[in-house]
Short mmCIF file of C-alpha atoms and ligand atoms in Angstrom, two decimals:
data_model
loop_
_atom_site.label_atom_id
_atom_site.label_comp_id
_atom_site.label_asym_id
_atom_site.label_seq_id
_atom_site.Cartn_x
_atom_site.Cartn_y
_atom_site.Cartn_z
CA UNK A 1 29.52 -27.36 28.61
CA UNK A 2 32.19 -24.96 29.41
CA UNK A 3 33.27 -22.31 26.57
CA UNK A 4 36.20 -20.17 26.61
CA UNK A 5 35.09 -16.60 26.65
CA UNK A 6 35.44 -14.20 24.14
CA UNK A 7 38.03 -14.41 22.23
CA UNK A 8 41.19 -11.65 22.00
CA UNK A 9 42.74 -11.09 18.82
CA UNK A 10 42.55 -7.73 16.41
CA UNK A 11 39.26 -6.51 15.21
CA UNK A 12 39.11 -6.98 11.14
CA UNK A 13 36.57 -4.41 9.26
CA UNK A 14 34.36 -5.58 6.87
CA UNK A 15 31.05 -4.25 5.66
CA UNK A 16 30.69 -0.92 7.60
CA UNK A 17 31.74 -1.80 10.44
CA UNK A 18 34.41 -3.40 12.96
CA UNK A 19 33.99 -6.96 13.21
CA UNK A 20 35.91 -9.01 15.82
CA UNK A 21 37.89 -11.84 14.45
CA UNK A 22 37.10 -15.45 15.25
CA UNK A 23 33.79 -17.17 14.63
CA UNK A 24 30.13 -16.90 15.79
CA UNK A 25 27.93 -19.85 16.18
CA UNK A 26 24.62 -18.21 14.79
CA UNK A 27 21.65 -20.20 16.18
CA UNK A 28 18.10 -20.33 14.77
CA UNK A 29 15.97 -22.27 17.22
CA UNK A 30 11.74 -23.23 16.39
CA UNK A 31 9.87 -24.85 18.12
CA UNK A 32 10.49 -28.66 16.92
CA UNK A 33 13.88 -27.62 14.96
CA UNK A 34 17.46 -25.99 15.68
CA UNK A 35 19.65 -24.31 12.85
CA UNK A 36 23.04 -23.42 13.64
CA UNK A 37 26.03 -22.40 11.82
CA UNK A 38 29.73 -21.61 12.82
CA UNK A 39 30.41 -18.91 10.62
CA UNK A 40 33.67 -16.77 10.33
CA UNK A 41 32.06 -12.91 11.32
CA UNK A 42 35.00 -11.41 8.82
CA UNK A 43 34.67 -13.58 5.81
CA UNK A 44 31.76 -15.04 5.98
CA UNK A 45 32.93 -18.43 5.65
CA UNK A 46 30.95 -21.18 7.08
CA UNK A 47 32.93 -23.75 9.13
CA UNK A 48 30.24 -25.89 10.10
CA UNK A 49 26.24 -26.35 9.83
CA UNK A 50 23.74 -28.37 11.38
CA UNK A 51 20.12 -29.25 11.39
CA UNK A 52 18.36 -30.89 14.52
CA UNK A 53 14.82 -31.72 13.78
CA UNK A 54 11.78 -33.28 15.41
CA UNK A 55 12.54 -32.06 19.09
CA UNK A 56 9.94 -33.39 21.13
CA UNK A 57 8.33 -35.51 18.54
CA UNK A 58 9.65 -39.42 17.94
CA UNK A 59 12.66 -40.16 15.86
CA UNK A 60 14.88 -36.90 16.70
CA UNK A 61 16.89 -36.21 13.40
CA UNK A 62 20.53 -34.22 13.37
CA UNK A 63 22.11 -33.35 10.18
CA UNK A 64 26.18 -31.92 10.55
CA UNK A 65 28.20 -30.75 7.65
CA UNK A 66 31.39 -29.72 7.69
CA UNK A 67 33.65 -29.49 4.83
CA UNK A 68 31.39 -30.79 2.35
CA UNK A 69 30.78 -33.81 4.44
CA UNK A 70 27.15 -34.49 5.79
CA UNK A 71 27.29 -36.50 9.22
CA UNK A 72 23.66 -37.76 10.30
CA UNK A 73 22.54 -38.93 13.61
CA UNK A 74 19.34 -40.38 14.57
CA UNK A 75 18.06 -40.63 17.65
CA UNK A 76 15.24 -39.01 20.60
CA UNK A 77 15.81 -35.47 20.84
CA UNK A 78 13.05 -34.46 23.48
CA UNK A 79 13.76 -30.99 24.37
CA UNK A 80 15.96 -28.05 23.51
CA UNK A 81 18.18 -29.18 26.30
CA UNK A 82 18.48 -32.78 24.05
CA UNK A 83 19.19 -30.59 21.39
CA UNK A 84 22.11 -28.50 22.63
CA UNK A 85 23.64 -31.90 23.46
CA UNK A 86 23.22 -33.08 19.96
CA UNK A 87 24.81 -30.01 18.77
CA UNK A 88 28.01 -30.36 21.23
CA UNK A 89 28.33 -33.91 20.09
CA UNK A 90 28.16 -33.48 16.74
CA UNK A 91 30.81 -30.79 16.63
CA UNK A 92 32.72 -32.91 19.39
CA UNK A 93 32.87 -35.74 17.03
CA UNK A 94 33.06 -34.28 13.73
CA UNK A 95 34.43 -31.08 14.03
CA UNK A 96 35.48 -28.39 14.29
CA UNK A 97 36.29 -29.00 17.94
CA UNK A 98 34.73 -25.85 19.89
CA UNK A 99 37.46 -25.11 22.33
CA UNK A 100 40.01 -24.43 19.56
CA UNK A 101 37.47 -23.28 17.09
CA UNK A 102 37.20 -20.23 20.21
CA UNK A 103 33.89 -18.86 19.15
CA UNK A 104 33.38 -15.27 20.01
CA UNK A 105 29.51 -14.97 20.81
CA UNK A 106 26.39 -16.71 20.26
CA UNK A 107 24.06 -15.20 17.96
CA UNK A 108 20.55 -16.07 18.32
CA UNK A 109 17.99 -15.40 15.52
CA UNK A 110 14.52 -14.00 17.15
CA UNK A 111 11.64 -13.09 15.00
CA UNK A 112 9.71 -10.97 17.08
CA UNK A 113 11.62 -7.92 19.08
CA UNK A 114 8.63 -5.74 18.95
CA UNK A 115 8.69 -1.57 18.87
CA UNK A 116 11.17 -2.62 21.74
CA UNK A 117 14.23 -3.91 20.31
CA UNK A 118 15.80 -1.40 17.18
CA UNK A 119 18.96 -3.36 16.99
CA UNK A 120 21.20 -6.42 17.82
CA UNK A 121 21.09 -6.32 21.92
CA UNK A 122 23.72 -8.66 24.46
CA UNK A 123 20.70 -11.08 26.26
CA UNK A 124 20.89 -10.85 30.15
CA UNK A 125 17.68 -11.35 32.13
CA UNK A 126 15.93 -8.49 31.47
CA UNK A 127 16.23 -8.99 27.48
CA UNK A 128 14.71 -12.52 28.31
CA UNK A 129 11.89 -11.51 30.39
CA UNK A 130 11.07 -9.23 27.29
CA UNK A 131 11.17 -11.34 24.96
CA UNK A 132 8.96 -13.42 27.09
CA UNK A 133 6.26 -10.96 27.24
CA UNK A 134 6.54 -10.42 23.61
CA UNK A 135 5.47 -14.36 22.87
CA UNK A 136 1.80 -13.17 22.05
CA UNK A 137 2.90 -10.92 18.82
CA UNK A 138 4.61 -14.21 17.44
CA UNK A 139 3.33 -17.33 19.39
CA UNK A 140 4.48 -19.66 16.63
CA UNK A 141 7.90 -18.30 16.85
CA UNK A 142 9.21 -16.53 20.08
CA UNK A 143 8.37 -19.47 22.16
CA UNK A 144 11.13 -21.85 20.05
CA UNK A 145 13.77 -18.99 19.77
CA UNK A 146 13.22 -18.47 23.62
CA UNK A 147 13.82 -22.13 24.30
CA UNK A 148 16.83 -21.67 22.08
CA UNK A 149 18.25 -19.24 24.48
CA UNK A 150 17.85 -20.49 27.76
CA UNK A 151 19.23 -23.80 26.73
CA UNK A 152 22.45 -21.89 25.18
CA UNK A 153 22.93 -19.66 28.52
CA UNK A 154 23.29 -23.30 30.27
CA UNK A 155 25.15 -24.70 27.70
CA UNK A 156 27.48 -22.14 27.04
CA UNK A 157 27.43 -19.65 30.43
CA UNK A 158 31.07 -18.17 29.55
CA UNK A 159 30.35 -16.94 25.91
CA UNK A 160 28.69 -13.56 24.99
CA UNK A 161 25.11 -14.59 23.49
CA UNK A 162 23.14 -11.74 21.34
CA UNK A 163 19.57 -11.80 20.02
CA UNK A 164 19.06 -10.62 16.34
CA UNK A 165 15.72 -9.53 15.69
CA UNK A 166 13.88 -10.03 12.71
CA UNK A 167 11.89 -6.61 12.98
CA UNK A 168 14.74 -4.41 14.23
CA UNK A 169 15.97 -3.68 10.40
CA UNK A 170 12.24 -2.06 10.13
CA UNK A 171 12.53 -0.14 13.17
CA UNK A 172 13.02 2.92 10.72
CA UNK A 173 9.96 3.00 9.35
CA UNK A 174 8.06 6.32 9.71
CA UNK A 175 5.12 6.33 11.85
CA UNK A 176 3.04 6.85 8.37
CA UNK A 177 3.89 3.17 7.45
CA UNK A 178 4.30 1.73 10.46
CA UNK A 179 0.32 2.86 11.74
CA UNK A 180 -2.97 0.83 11.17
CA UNK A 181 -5.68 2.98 10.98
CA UNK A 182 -7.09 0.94 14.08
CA UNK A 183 -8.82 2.76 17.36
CA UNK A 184 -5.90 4.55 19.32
CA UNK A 185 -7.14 2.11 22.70
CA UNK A 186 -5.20 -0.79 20.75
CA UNK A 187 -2.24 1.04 19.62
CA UNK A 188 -1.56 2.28 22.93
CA UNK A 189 -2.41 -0.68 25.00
CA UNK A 190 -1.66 -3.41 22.67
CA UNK A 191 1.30 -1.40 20.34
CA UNK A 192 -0.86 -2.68 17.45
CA UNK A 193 1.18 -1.19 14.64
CA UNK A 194 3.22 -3.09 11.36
CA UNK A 195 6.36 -4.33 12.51
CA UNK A 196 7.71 -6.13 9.35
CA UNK A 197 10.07 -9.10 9.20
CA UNK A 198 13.34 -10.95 7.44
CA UNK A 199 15.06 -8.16 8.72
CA UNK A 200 18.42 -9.67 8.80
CA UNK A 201 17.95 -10.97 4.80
CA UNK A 202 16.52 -7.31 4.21
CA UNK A 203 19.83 -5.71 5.42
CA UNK A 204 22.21 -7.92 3.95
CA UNK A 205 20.61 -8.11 0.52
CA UNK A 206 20.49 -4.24 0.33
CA UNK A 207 23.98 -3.81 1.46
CA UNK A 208 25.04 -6.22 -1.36
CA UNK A 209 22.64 -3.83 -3.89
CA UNK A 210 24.86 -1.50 -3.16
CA UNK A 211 28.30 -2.62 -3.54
CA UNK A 212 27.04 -4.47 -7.10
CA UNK A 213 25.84 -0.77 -8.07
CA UNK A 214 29.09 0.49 -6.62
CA UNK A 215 27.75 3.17 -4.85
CA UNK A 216 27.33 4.06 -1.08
CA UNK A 217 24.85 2.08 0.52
CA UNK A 218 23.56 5.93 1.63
CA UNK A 219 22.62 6.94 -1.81
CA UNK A 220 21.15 3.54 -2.60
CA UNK A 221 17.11 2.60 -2.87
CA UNK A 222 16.42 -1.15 -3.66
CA UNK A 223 12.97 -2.74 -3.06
CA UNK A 224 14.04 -6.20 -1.71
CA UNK A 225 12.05 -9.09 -2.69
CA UNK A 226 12.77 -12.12 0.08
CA UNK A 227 10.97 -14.93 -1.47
CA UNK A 228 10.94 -18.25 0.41
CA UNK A 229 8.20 -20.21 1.93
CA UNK A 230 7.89 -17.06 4.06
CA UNK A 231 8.03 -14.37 1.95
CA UNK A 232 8.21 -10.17 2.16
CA UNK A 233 8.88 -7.27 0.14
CA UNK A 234 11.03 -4.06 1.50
CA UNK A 235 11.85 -0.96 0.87
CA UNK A 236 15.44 -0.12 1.74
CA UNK A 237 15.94 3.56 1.25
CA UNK A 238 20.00 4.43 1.84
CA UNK A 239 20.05 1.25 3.63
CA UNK A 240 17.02 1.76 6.08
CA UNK A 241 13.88 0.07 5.65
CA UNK A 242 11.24 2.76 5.39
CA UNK A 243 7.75 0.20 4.40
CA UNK A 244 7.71 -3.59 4.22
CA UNK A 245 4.94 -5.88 3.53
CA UNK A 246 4.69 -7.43 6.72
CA UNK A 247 2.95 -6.63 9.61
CA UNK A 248 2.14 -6.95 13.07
CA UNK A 249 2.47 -10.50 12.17
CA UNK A 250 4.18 -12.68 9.26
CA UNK A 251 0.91 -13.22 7.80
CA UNK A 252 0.62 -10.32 5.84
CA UNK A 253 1.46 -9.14 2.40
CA UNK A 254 2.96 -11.39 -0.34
CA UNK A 255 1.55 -14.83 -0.73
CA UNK A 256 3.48 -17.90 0.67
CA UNK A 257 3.67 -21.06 1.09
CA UNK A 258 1.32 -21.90 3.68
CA UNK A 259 0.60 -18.36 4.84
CA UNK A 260 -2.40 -15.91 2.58
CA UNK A 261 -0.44 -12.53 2.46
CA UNK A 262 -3.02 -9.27 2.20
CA UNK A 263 -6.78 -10.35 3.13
CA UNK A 264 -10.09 -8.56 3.65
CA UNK A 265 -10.11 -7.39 7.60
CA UNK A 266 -13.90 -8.27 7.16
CA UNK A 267 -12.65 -12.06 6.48
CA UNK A 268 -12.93 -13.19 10.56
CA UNK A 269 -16.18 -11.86 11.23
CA UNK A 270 -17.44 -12.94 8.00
CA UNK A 271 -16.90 -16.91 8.94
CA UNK A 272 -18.04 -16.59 11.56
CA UNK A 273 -20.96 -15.77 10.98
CA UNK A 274 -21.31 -17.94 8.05
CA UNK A 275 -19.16 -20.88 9.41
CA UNK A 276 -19.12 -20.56 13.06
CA UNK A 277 -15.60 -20.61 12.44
CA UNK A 278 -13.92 -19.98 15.88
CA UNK A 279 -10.52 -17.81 16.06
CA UNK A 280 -8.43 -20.58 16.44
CA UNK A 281 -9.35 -22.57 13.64
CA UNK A 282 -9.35 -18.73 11.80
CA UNK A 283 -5.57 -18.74 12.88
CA UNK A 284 -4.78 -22.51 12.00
CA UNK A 285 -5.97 -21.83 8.62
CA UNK A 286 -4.09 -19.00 7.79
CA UNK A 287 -0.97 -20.03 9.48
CA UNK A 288 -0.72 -23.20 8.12
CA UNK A 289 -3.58 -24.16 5.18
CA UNK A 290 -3.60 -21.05 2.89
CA UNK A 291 -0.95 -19.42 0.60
CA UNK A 292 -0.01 -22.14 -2.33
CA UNK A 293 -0.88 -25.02 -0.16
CA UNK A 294 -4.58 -23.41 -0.46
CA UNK A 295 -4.46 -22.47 -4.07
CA UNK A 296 -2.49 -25.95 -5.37
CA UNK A 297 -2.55 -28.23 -2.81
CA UNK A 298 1.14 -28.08 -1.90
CA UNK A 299 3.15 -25.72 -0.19
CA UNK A 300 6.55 -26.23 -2.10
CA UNK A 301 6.87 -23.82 -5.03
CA UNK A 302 8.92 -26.21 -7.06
CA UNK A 303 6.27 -28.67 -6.88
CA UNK A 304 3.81 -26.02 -7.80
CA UNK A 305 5.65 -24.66 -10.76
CA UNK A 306 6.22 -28.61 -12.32
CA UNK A 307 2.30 -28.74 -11.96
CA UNK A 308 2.22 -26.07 -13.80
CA UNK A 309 4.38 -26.56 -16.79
CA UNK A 310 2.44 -29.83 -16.76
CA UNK A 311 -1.02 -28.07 -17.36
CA UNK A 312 -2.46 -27.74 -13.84
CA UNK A 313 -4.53 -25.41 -13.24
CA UNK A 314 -4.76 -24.53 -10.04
CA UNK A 315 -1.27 -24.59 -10.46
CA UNK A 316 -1.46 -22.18 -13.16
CA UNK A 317 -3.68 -19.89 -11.06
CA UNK A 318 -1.26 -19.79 -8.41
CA UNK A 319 1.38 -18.95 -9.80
CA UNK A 320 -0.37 -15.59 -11.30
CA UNK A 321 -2.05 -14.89 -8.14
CA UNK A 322 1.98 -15.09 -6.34
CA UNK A 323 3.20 -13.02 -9.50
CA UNK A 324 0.34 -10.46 -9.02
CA UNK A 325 0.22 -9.75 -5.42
CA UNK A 326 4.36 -9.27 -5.99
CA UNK A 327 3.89 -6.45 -9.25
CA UNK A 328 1.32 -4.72 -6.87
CA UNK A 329 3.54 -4.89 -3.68
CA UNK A 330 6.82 -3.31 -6.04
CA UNK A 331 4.31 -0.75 -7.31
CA UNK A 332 3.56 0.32 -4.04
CA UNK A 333 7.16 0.29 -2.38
CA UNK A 334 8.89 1.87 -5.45
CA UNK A 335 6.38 4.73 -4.98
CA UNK A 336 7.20 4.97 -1.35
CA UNK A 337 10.73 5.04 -2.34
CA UNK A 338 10.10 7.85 -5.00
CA UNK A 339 13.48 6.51 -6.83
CA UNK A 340 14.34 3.73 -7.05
CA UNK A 341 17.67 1.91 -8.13
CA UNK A 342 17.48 -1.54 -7.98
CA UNK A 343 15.12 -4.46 -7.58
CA UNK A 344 16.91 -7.79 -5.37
CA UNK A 345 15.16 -11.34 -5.90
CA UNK A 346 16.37 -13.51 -2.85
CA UNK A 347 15.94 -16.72 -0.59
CA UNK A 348 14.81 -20.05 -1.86
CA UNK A 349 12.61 -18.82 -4.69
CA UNK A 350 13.81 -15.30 -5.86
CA UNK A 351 17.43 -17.37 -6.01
CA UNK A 352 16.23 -20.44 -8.42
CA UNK A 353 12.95 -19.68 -10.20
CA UNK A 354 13.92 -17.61 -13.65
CA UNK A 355 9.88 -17.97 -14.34
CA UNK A 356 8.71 -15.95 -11.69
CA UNK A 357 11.31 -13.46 -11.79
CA UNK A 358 10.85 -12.55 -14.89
CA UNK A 359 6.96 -12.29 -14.78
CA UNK A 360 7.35 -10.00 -12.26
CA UNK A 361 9.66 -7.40 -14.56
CA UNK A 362 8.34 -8.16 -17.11
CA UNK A 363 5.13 -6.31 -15.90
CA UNK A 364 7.42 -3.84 -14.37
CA UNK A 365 8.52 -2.03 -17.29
CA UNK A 366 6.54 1.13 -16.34
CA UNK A 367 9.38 1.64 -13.01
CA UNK A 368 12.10 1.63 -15.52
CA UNK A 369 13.26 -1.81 -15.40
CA UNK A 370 14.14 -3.84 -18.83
CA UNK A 371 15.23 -7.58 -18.44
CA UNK A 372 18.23 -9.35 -19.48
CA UNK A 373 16.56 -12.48 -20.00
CA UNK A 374 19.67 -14.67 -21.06
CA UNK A 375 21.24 -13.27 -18.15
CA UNK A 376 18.04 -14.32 -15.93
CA UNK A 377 18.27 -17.86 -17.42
CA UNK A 378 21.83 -18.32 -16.42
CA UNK A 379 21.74 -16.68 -12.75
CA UNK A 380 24.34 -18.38 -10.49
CA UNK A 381 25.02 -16.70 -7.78
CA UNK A 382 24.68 -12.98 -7.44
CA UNK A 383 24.12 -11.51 -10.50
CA UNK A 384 22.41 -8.78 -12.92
CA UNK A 385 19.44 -9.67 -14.58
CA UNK A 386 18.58 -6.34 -16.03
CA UNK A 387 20.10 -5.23 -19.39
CA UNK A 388 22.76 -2.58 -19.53
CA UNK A 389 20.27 0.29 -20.82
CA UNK A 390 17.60 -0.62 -17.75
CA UNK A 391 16.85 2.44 -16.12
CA UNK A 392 16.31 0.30 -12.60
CA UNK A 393 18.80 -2.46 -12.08
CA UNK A 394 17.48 -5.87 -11.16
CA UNK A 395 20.01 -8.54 -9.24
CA UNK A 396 19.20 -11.75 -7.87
CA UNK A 397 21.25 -12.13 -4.82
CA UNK A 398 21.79 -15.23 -2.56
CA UNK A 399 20.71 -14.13 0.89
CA UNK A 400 22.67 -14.49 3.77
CA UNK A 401 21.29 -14.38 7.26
CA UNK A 402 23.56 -16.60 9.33
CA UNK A 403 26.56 -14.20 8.24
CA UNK A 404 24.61 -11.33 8.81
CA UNK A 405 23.35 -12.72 12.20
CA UNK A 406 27.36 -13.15 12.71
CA UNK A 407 27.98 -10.12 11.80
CA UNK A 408 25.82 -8.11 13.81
CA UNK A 409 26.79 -10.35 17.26
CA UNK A 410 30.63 -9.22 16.20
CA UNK A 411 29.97 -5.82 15.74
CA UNK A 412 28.61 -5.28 18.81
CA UNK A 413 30.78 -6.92 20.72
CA UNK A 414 33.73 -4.64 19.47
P1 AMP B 501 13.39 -20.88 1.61
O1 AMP B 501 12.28 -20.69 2.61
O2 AMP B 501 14.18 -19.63 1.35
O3 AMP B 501 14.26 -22.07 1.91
O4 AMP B 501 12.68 -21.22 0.21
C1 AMP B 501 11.90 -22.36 0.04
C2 AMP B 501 11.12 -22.24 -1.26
O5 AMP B 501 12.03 -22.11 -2.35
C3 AMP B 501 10.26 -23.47 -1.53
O6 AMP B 501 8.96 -23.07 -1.94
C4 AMP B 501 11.00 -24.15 -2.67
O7 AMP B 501 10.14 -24.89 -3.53
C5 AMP B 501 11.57 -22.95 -3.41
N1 AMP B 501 12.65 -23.37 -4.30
C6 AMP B 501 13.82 -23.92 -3.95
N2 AMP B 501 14.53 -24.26 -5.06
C7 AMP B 501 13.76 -23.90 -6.12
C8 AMP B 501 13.93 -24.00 -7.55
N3 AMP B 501 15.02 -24.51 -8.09
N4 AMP B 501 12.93 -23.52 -8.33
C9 AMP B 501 11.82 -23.00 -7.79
N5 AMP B 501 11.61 -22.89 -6.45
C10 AMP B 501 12.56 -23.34 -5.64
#
């Protein structure tokens, strides 16, 4: 399908920067699912979004909403290319058409960039071919977001398309956070080193911080805490991310929903030997079998926290084992930080669970931080959760990574 190019029109500002006007459609392609939004880079405003799921598999499933109005389409989606047509379709048919919409890039989401990619780059071939050769530091993701691409060069050849990384927002990290203490051989050969992810969420939640505190992002340090069923803590220090508690991969750190956070290095060799557990099934396990799934038998933390208030417990257990491994990650970062400002709750859980917000401050009291409780009951929206007297400010703050994704394709466009 043929796209008009990029297109003309003044440059608004917004958020730091210049921002071309006219939409970005912001795709986030997996393996078996595509995302996408068409989101207005100035405002923010989302003029359409759609889920395709089950590529490949039977019974393809595409979900379009525009204007409050869901549109659903079933039907065999067998590849990305299946996909793309979906998406065209559904915007052909339900709007809002695509040539008059006049989209201004493409803005892919890719989780891995590596120590390669520090910001938002324009794809041509040589971004693809390393991305490519970055597919064994994310082999559950880069392969989908890949597929995502290639498809969307065919698709749309005439429109700008830009890869946002995941890691780049952590490309600031000083070598003393970034460096395993692993032999030099792998760091130089493999670039074993922690790379962190939710970038995009990480900058855009931060930014927010800021403007809530009203004062300049530069003078600002918030630990972000991006709590979904992928989940990571940051450090944002005057709006660069200087520790996180991901790593090389998104396995580490916090506990989620199907993923373990912080283990034991020993852990591998020790099944082994007493399992015969091969790497493989090592990796299955703690990609897709740990986290809550592993501790209460289901992945979803709403489901884990009904279990809960219903005596479970494993559920019970948990939830304090997500609660602790969170106090002892915001130890850690606010000490990194030195000072610290404000405390962010965000994505699917930091946005709608009161419970485990508060646990977590409450046990935080030592960094300065004194709940509003009433205030934490009601959240809606972005709001403060900490009383007016709280030394450190706490917010819960709906994330935003499609706008930011939007945002960063406009910006560097103009
Ligand atoms: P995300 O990956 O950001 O979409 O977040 C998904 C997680 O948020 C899942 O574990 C959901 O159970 C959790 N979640 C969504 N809504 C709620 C809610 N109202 N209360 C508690 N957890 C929620």
């Amino acid at each position: 399908m043929s796209m008009p190019s990029a297109a003309g029109g003044e440059p608004v500002t917004d958020a730091g920067g210049s921002v071309a006007s006219g939409p970005v459609l912001v795709i986030n392609a997996g393996s078996s699912s595509l995302k996408y939004q068409l989101v207005q880079a100035d405002s923010g405003q989302s003029r359409a979004t759609g889920l395709i799921e089950r590529i490949g598999l039977d019974d393809g499933l595409a979900r379009h909403t525009v204007e409050g109005r869901e549109h659903v389409l079933e039907r065999d989606i067998p590849d990305h290319a299946a996909a793309f047509e979906v998406l065209a379709a559904q915007f052909a048919e339900h709007g809002p058409d695509l040539q008059s919409a006049a989209p201004v890039a493409i803005g892919h989401r890719v989780v891995h960039g590596g120590a390669k990619f520090a910001s938002t780059v324009l794809i041509d071939d040589e971004v693809l071919t390393t991305l490519r050769r970055l597919v064994p530091l994310a082999p559950l993701h880069n392969p989908g977001n890949i597929a995502g691409i290639e498809v969307a060069l065919e698709t749309f050849p005439d429109l700008p398309q830009v890869a946002v990384f995941d890691t780049a927002f952590h490309q600031t990290m000083p070598p003393a956070a970034y460096t395993y203490a692993v032999p030099l051989s792998w760091r130089q050969t493999f670039n074993i080193r922690a790379y962190g992810f939710h970038g995009t969420s990480h900058a855009y939640v931060s930014r927010r911080v800021a403007d809530l505190l009203e004062r300049p992002l530069e003078e600002t340090n918030t630990v972000v805490l991006h709590l979904g069923n992928g989940a990571s803590a940051c450090a944002v220090e005057g709006g660069r991310s200087v520790d996180t508690s991901m790593g090389l991969s998104p396995l580490g750190g916090l506990v989620m929903g199907t993923r373990p956070g912080d283990l034991d290095p020993g852990l591998p060799a020790h099944l082994s030997r007493v399992a015969g557990m091969t790497l493989p099934e090592f990796d299955h396990a703690l990609n897709k079998e740990s986290g809550l799934k592993a501790l209460a038998g289901d992945s979803d933390f709403r489901q884990v926290m009904e279990r809960r208030e219903a005596g479970d417990e494993a559920a019970g257990l948990a939830f304090d084992v997500v609660v602790h491994r969170l106090v002892r990650h915001l130890g850690a970062l606010a000490l990194v930080l030195g000072r610290l400002d404000a405390i962010a709750f965000t994505a699917g859980i930091g946005e709608n669970s009161p419970t485990l917000r508060a646990a977590v401050l409450e046990r935080a009291g030592l960094l300065g931080v004194e709940l509003d409780a009433e205030a934490n009951d009601a959240a809606q929206g972005e709001t403060r959760i900490s009383t007016a007297a709280s030394l450190v400010a706490a917010f819960v703050v709906p994330t935003n990574e499609e706008w930011e994704i939007a945002l960063e394709a406009s910006r560097l466009l103009t």
